[in-house]
N, CA, C and O of each residue as an XYZ file, in Angstrom:
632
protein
N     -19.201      9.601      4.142
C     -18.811      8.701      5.205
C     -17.531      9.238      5.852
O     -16.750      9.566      4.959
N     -17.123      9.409      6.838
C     -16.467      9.991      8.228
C     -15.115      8.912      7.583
O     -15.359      7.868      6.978
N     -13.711      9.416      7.858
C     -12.649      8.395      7.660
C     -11.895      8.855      8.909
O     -11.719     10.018      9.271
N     -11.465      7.684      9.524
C     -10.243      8.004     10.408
C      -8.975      7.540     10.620
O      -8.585      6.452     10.198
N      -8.203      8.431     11.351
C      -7.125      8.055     11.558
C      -6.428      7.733     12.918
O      -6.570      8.361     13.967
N      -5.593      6.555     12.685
C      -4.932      5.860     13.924
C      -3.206      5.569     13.454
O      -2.880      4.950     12.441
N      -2.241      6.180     14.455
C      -1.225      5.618     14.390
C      -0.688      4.320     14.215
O      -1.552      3.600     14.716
N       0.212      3.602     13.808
C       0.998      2.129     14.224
C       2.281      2.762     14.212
O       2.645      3.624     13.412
N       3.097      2.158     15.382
C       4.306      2.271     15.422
C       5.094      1.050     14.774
O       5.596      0.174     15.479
N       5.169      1.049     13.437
C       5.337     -0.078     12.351
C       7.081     -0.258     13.189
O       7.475      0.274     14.226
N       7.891     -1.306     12.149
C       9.399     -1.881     12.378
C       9.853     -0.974     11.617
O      11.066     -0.768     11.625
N       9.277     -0.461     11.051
C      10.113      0.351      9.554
C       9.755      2.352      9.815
O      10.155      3.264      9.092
N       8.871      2.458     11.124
C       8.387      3.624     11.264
C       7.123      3.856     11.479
O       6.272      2.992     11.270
N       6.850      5.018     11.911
C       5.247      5.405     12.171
C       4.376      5.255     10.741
O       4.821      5.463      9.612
N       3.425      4.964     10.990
C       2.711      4.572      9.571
C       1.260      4.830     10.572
O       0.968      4.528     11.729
N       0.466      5.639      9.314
C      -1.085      6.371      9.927
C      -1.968      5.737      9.105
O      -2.335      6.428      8.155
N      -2.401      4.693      9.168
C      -3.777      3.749      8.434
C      -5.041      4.440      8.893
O      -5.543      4.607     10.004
N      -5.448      4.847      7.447
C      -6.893      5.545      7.245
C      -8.109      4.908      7.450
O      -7.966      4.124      6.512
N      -9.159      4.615      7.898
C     -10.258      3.428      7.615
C     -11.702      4.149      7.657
O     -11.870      4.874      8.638
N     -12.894      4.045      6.629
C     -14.184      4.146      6.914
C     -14.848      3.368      7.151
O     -14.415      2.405      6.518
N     -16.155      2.911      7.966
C     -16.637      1.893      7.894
C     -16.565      0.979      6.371
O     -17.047     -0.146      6.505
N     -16.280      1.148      5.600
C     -15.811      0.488      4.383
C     -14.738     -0.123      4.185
O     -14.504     -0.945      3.299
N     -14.341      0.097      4.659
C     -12.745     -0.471      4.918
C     -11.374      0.174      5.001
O     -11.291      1.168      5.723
N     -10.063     -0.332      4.238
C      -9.302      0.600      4.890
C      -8.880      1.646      3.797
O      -8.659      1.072      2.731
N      -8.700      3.018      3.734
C      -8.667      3.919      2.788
C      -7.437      4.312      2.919
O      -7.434      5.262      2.136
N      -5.984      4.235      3.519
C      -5.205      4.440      3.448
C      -4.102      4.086      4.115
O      -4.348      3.411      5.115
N      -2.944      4.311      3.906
C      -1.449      4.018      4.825
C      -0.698      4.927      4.138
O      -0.419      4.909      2.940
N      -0.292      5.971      5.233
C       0.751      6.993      5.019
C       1.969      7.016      5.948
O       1.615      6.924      7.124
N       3.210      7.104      5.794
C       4.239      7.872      6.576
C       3.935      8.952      7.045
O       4.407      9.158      8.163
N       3.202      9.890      6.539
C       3.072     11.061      7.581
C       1.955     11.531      7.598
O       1.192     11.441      6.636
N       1.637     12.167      8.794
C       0.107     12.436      9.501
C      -1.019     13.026      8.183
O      -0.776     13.817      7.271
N      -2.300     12.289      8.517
C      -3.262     12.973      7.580
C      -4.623     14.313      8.481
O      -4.844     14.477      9.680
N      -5.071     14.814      7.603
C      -6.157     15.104      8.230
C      -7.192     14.876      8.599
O      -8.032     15.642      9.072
N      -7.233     13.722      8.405
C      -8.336     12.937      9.134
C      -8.731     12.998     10.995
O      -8.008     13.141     11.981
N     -10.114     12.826     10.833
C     -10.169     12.740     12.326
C      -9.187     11.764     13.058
O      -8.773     10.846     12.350
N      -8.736     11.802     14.376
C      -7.955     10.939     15.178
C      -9.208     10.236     15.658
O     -10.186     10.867     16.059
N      -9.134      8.417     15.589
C      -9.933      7.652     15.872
C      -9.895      7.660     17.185
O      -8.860      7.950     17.785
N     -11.109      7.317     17.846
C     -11.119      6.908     19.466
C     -12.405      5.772     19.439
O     -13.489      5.889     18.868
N     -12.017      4.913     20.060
C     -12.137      3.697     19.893
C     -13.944      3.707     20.338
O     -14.263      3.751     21.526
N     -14.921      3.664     19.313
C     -16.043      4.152     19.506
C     -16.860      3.712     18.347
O     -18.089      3.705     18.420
N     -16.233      3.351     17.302
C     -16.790      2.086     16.300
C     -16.140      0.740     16.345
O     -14.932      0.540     16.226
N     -17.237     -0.323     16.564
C     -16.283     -1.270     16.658
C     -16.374     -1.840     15.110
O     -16.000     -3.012     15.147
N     -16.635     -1.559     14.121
C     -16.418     -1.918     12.999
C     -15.166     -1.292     12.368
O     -14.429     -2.094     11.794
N     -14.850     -0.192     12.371
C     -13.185      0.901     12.375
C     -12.406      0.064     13.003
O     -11.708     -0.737     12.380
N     -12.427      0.153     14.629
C     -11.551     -0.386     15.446
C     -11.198     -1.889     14.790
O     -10.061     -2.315     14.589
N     -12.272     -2.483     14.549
C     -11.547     -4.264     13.927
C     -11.066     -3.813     12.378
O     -10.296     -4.645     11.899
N     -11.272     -3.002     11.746
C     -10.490     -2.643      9.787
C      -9.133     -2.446     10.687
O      -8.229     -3.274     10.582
N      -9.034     -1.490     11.445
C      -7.562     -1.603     12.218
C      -6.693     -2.932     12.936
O      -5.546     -3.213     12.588
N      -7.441     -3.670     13.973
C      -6.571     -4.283     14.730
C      -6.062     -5.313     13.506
O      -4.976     -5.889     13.577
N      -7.100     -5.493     12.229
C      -7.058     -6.662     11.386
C      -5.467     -6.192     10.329
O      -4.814     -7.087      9.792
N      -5.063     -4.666     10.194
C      -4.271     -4.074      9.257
C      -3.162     -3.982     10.108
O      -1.982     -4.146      9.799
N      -3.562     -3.748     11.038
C      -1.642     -3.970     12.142
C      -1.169     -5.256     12.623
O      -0.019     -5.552     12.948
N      -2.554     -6.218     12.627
C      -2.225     -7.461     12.906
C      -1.152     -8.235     11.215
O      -0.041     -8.763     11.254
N      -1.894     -8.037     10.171
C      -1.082     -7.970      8.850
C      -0.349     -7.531      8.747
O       0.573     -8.301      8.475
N      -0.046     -6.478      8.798
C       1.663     -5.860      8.503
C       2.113     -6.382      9.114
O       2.832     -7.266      8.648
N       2.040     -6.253     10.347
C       3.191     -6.983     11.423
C       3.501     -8.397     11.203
O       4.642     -8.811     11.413
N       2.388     -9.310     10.719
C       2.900    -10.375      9.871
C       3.921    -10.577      8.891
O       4.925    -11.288      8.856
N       3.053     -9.227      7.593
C       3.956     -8.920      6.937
C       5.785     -8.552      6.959
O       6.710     -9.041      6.311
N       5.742     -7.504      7.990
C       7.106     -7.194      8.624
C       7.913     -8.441      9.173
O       9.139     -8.449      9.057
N       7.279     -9.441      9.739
C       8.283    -10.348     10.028
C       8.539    -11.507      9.264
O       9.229    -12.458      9.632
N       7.841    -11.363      7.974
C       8.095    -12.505      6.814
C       7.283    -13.267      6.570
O       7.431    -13.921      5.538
N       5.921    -13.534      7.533
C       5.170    -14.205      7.675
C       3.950    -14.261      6.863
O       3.203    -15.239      6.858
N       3.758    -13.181      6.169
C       2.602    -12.877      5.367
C       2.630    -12.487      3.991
O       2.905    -11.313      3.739
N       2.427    -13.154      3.216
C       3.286    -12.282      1.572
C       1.746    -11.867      0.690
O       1.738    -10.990     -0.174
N       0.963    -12.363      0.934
C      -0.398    -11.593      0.868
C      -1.300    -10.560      1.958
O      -1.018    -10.515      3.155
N      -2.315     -9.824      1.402
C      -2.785     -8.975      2.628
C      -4.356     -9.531      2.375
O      -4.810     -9.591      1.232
N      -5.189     -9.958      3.632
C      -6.609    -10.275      2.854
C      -7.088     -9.315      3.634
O      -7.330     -9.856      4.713
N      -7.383     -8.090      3.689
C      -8.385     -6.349      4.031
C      -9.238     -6.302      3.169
O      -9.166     -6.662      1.994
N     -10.333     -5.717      3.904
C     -11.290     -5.133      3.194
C     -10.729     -3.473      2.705
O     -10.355     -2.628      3.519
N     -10.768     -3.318      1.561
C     -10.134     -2.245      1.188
C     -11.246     -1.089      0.663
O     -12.185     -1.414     -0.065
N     -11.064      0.093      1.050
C     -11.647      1.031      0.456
C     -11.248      2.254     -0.517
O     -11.914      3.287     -0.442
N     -10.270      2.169     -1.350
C      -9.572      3.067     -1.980
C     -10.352      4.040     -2.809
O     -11.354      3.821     -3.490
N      -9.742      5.078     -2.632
C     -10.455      6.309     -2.946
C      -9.539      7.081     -4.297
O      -8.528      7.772     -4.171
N     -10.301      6.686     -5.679
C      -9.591      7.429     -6.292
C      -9.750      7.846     -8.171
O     -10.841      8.404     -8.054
N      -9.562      7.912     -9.110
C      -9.998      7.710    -10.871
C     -10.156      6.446    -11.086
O      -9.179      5.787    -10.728
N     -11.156      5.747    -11.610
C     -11.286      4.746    -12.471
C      -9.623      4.329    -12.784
O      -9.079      3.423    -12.152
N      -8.844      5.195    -13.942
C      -7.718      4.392    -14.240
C      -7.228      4.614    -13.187
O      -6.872      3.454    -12.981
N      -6.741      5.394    -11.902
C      -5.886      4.357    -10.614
C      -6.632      3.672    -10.306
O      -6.037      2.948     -9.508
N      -8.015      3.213    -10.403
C      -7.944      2.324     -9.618
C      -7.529      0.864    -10.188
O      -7.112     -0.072     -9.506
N      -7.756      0.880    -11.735
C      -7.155     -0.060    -12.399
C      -5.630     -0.142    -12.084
O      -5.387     -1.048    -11.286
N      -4.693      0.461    -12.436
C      -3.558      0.523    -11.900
C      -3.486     -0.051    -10.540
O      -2.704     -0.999    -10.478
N      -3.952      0.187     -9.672
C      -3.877     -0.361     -8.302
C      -4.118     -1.453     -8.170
O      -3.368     -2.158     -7.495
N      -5.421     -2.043     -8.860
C      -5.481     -3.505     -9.013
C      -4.569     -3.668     -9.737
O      -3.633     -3.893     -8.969
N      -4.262     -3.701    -10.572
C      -2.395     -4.299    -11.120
C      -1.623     -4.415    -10.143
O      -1.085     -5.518    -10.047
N      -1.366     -3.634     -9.350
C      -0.389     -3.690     -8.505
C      -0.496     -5.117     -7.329
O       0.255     -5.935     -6.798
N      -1.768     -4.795     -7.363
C      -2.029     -5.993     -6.593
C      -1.622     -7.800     -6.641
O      -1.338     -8.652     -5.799
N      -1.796     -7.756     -8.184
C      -0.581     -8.957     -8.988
C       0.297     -8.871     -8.959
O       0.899     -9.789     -9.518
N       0.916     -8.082     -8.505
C       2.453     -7.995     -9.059
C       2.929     -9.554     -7.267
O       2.325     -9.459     -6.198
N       3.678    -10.320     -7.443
C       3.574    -11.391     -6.518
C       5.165    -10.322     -5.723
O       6.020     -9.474     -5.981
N       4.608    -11.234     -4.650
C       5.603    -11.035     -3.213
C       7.578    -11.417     -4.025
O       7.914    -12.311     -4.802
N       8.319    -10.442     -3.469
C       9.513    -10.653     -3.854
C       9.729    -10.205     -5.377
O      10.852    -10.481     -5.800
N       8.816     -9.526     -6.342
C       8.793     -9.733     -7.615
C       9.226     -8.223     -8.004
O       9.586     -7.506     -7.070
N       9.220     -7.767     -9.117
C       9.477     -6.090     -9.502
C       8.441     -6.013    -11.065
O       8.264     -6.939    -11.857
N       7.956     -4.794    -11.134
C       7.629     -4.621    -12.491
C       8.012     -3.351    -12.694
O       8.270     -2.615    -11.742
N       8.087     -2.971    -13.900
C       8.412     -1.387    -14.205
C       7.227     -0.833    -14.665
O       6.555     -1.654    -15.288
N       6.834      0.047    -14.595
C       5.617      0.973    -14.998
C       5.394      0.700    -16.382
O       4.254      0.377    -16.717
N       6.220      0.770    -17.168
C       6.033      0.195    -18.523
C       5.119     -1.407    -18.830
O       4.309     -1.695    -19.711
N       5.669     -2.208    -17.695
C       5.190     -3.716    -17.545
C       3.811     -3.222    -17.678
O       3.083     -3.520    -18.624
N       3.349     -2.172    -16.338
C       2.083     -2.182    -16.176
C       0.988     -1.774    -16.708
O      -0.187     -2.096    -16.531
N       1.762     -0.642    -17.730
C       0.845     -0.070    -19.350
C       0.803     -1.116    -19.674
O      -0.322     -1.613    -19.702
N       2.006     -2.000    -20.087
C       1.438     -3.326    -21.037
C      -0.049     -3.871    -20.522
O      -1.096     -3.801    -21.166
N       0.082     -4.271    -19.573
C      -0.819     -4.738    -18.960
C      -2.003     -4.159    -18.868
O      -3.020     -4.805    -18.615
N      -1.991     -2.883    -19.064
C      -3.544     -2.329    -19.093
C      -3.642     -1.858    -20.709
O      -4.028     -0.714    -20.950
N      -3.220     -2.925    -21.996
C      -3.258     -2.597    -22.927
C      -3.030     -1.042    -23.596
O      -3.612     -0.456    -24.509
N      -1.854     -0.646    -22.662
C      -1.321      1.145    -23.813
C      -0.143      1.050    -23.206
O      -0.079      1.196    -21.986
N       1.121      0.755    -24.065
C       2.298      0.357    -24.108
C       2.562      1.662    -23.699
O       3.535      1.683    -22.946
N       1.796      3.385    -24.019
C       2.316      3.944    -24.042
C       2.122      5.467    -22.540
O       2.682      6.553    -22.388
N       0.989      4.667    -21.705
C       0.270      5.359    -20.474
C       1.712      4.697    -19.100
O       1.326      4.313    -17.996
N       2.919      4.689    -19.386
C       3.833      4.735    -18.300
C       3.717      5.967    -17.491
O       3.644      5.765    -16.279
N       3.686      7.105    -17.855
C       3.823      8.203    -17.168
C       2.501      8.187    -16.403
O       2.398      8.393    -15.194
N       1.471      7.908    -17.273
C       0.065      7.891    -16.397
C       0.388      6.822    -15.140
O       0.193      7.288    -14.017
N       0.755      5.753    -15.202
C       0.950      4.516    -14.646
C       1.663      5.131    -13.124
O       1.351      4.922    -11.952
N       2.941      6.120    -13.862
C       3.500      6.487    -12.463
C       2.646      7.005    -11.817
O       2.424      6.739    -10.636
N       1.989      7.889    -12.547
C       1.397      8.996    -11.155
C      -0.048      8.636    -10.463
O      -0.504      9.177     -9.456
N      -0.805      7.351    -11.420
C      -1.476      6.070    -10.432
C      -0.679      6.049     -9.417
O      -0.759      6.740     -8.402
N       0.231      5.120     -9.724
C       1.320      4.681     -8.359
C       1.304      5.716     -7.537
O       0.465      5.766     -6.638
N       2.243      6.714     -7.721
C       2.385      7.727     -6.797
C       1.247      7.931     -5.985
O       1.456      7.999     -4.774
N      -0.192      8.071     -6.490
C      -1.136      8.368     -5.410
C      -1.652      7.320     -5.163
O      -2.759      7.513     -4.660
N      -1.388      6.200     -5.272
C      -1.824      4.795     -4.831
C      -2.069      5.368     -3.031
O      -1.131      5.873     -2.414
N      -3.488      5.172     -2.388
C      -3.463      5.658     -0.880
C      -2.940      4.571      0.220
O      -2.744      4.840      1.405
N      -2.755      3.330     -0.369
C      -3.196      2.228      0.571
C      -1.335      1.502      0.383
O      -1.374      0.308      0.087
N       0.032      2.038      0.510
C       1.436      1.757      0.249
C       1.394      0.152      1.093
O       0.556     -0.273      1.888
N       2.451     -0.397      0.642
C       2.634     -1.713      1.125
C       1.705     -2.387      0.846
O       1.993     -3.152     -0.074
N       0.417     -2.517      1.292
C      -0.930     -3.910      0.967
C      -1.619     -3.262     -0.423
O      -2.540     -3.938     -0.882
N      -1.314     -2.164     -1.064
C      -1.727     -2.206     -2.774
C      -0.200     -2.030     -2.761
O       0.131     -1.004     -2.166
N       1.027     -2.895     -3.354
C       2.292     -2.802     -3.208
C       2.757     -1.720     -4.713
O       3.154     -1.998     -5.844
N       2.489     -0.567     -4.074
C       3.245      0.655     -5.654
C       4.881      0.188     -5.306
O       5.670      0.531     -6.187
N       5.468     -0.532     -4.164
C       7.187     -0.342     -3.508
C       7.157     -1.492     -4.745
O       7.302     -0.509     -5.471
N       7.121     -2.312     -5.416
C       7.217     -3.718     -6.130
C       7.328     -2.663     -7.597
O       7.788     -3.182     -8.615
N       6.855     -1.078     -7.639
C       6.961     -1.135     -8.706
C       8.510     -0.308     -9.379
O       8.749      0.711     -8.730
N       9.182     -0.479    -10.118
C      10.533      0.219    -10.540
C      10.781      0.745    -12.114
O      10.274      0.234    -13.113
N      11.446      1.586    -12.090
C      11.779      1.809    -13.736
C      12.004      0.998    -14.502
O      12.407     -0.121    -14.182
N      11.841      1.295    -15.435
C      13.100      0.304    -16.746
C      14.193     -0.093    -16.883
O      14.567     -1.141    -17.410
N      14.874      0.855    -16.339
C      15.981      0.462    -16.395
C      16.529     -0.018    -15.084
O      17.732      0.102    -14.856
N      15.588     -0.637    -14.075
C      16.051     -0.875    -12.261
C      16.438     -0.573    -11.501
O      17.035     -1.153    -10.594
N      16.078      0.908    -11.764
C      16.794      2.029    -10.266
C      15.136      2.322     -9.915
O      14.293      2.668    -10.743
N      14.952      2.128     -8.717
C      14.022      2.345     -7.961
C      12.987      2.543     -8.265
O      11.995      1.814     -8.250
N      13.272      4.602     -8.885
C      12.118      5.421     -8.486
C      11.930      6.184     -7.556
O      12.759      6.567     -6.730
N      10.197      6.597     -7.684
C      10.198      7.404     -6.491
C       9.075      6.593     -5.320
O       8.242      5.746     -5.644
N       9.270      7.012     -4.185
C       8.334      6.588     -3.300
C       7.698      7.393     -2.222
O       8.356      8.367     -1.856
N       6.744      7.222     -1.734
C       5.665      8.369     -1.115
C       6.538      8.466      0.432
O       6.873      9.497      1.016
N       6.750      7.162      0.818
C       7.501      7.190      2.098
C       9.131      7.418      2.272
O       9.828      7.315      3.281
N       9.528      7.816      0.712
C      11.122      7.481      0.704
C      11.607      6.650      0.097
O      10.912      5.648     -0.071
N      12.542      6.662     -0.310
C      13.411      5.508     -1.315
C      13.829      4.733     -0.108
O      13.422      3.572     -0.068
N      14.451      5.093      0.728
C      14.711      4.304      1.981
C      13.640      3.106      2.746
O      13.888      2.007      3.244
N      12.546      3.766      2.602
C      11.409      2.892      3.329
C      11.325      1.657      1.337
O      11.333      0.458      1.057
N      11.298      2.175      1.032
C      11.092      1.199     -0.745
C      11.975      0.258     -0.334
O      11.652     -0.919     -0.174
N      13.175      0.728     -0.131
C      14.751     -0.076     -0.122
C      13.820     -1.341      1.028
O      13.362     -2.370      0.529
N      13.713     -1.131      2.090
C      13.329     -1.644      3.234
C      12.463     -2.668      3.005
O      12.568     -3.578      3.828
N      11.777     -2.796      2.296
C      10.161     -3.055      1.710
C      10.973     -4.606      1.116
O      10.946     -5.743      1.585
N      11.828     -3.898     -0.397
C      12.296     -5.040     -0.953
C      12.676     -5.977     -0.089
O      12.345     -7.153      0.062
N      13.462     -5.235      0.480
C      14.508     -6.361      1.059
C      14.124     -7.338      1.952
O      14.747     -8.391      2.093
N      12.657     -6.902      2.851
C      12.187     -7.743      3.583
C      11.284     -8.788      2.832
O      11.126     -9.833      3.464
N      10.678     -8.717      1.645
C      10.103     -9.530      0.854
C      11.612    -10.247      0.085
O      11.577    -11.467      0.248
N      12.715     -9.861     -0.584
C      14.160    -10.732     -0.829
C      14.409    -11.701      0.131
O      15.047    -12.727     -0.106
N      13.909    -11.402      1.256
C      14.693    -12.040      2.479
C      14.076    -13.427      2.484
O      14.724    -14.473      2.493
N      12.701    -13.317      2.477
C      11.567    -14.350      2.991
C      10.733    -14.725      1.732
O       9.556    -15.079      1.654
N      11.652    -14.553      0.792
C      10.862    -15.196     -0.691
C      11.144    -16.498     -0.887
O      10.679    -17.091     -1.861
């Protein structure tokens, strides 16, 4: 199945949302190789207007859930991991450790990160909610800066 790509000029920066007729397969900070969409499915075109119409909710405080049809592309355990992430609630933090707990192996943190890390779908599968042990950040696909950003707009409107 064909995936494409379309810009948003997000509040926080350019952000390139992936979508197949399946739904949406990704959100990156920086350009993918995907085809550039031209408005010629109208089933694509609405996975889009429906994911910029959300964030932009999101971005202004208004939305602390995302309801998309999602298509994530990736291992059995990310995709478990990713559904974790998906609990983790608006305004909240877990550490990678939390989230081994949670998938019963106290001791798959490192696995856990590098789920996260390739988590495709940033912000609406929220990997930014997730932080170390000890509550310094981490790492993030878009930047510690865009993470920083993330929190603070979910702190703000919690």
């Amino acid at each position: 199945m064909n995936s494409f790509e379309v810009l948003y000029n997000s509040k926080i920066g350019p952000i390139y949302l992936v979508a197949s007729g399946a739904g949406l397969q990704g959100l990156y900070f920086k350009k993918t190789n995907h085809s550039v969409f031209r408005n010629d499915n109208k089933c694509i075109s609405e996975i889009f207007d429906e994911a910029v119409k959300q964030l932009e909710e999101y971005f202004d405080g208004r939305r602390k859930n995302f309801d998309l049809c999602l298509d994530p592309q990736g291992t059995d355990f990310q995709k478990k991991v990713w559904h974790h992430l998906q609990k983790i609630p608006y305004g909240k933090t877990l550490s990678y450790k939390d989230i081994a707990s949670k998938l019963n192996d106290k001791n798959a943190s490192r696995a856990v990160g590098t789920a996260n890390g390739k988590n495709p779908i940033c912000i609406i599968i929220p990997c930014h909610r997730v932080i170390n042990s000890n509550g310094e950040l981490g790492g993030y696909s878009g930047g510690l800066d865009i993470k920083k950003k993330l929190l603070e707009i979910e702190s703000l409107n919690h």
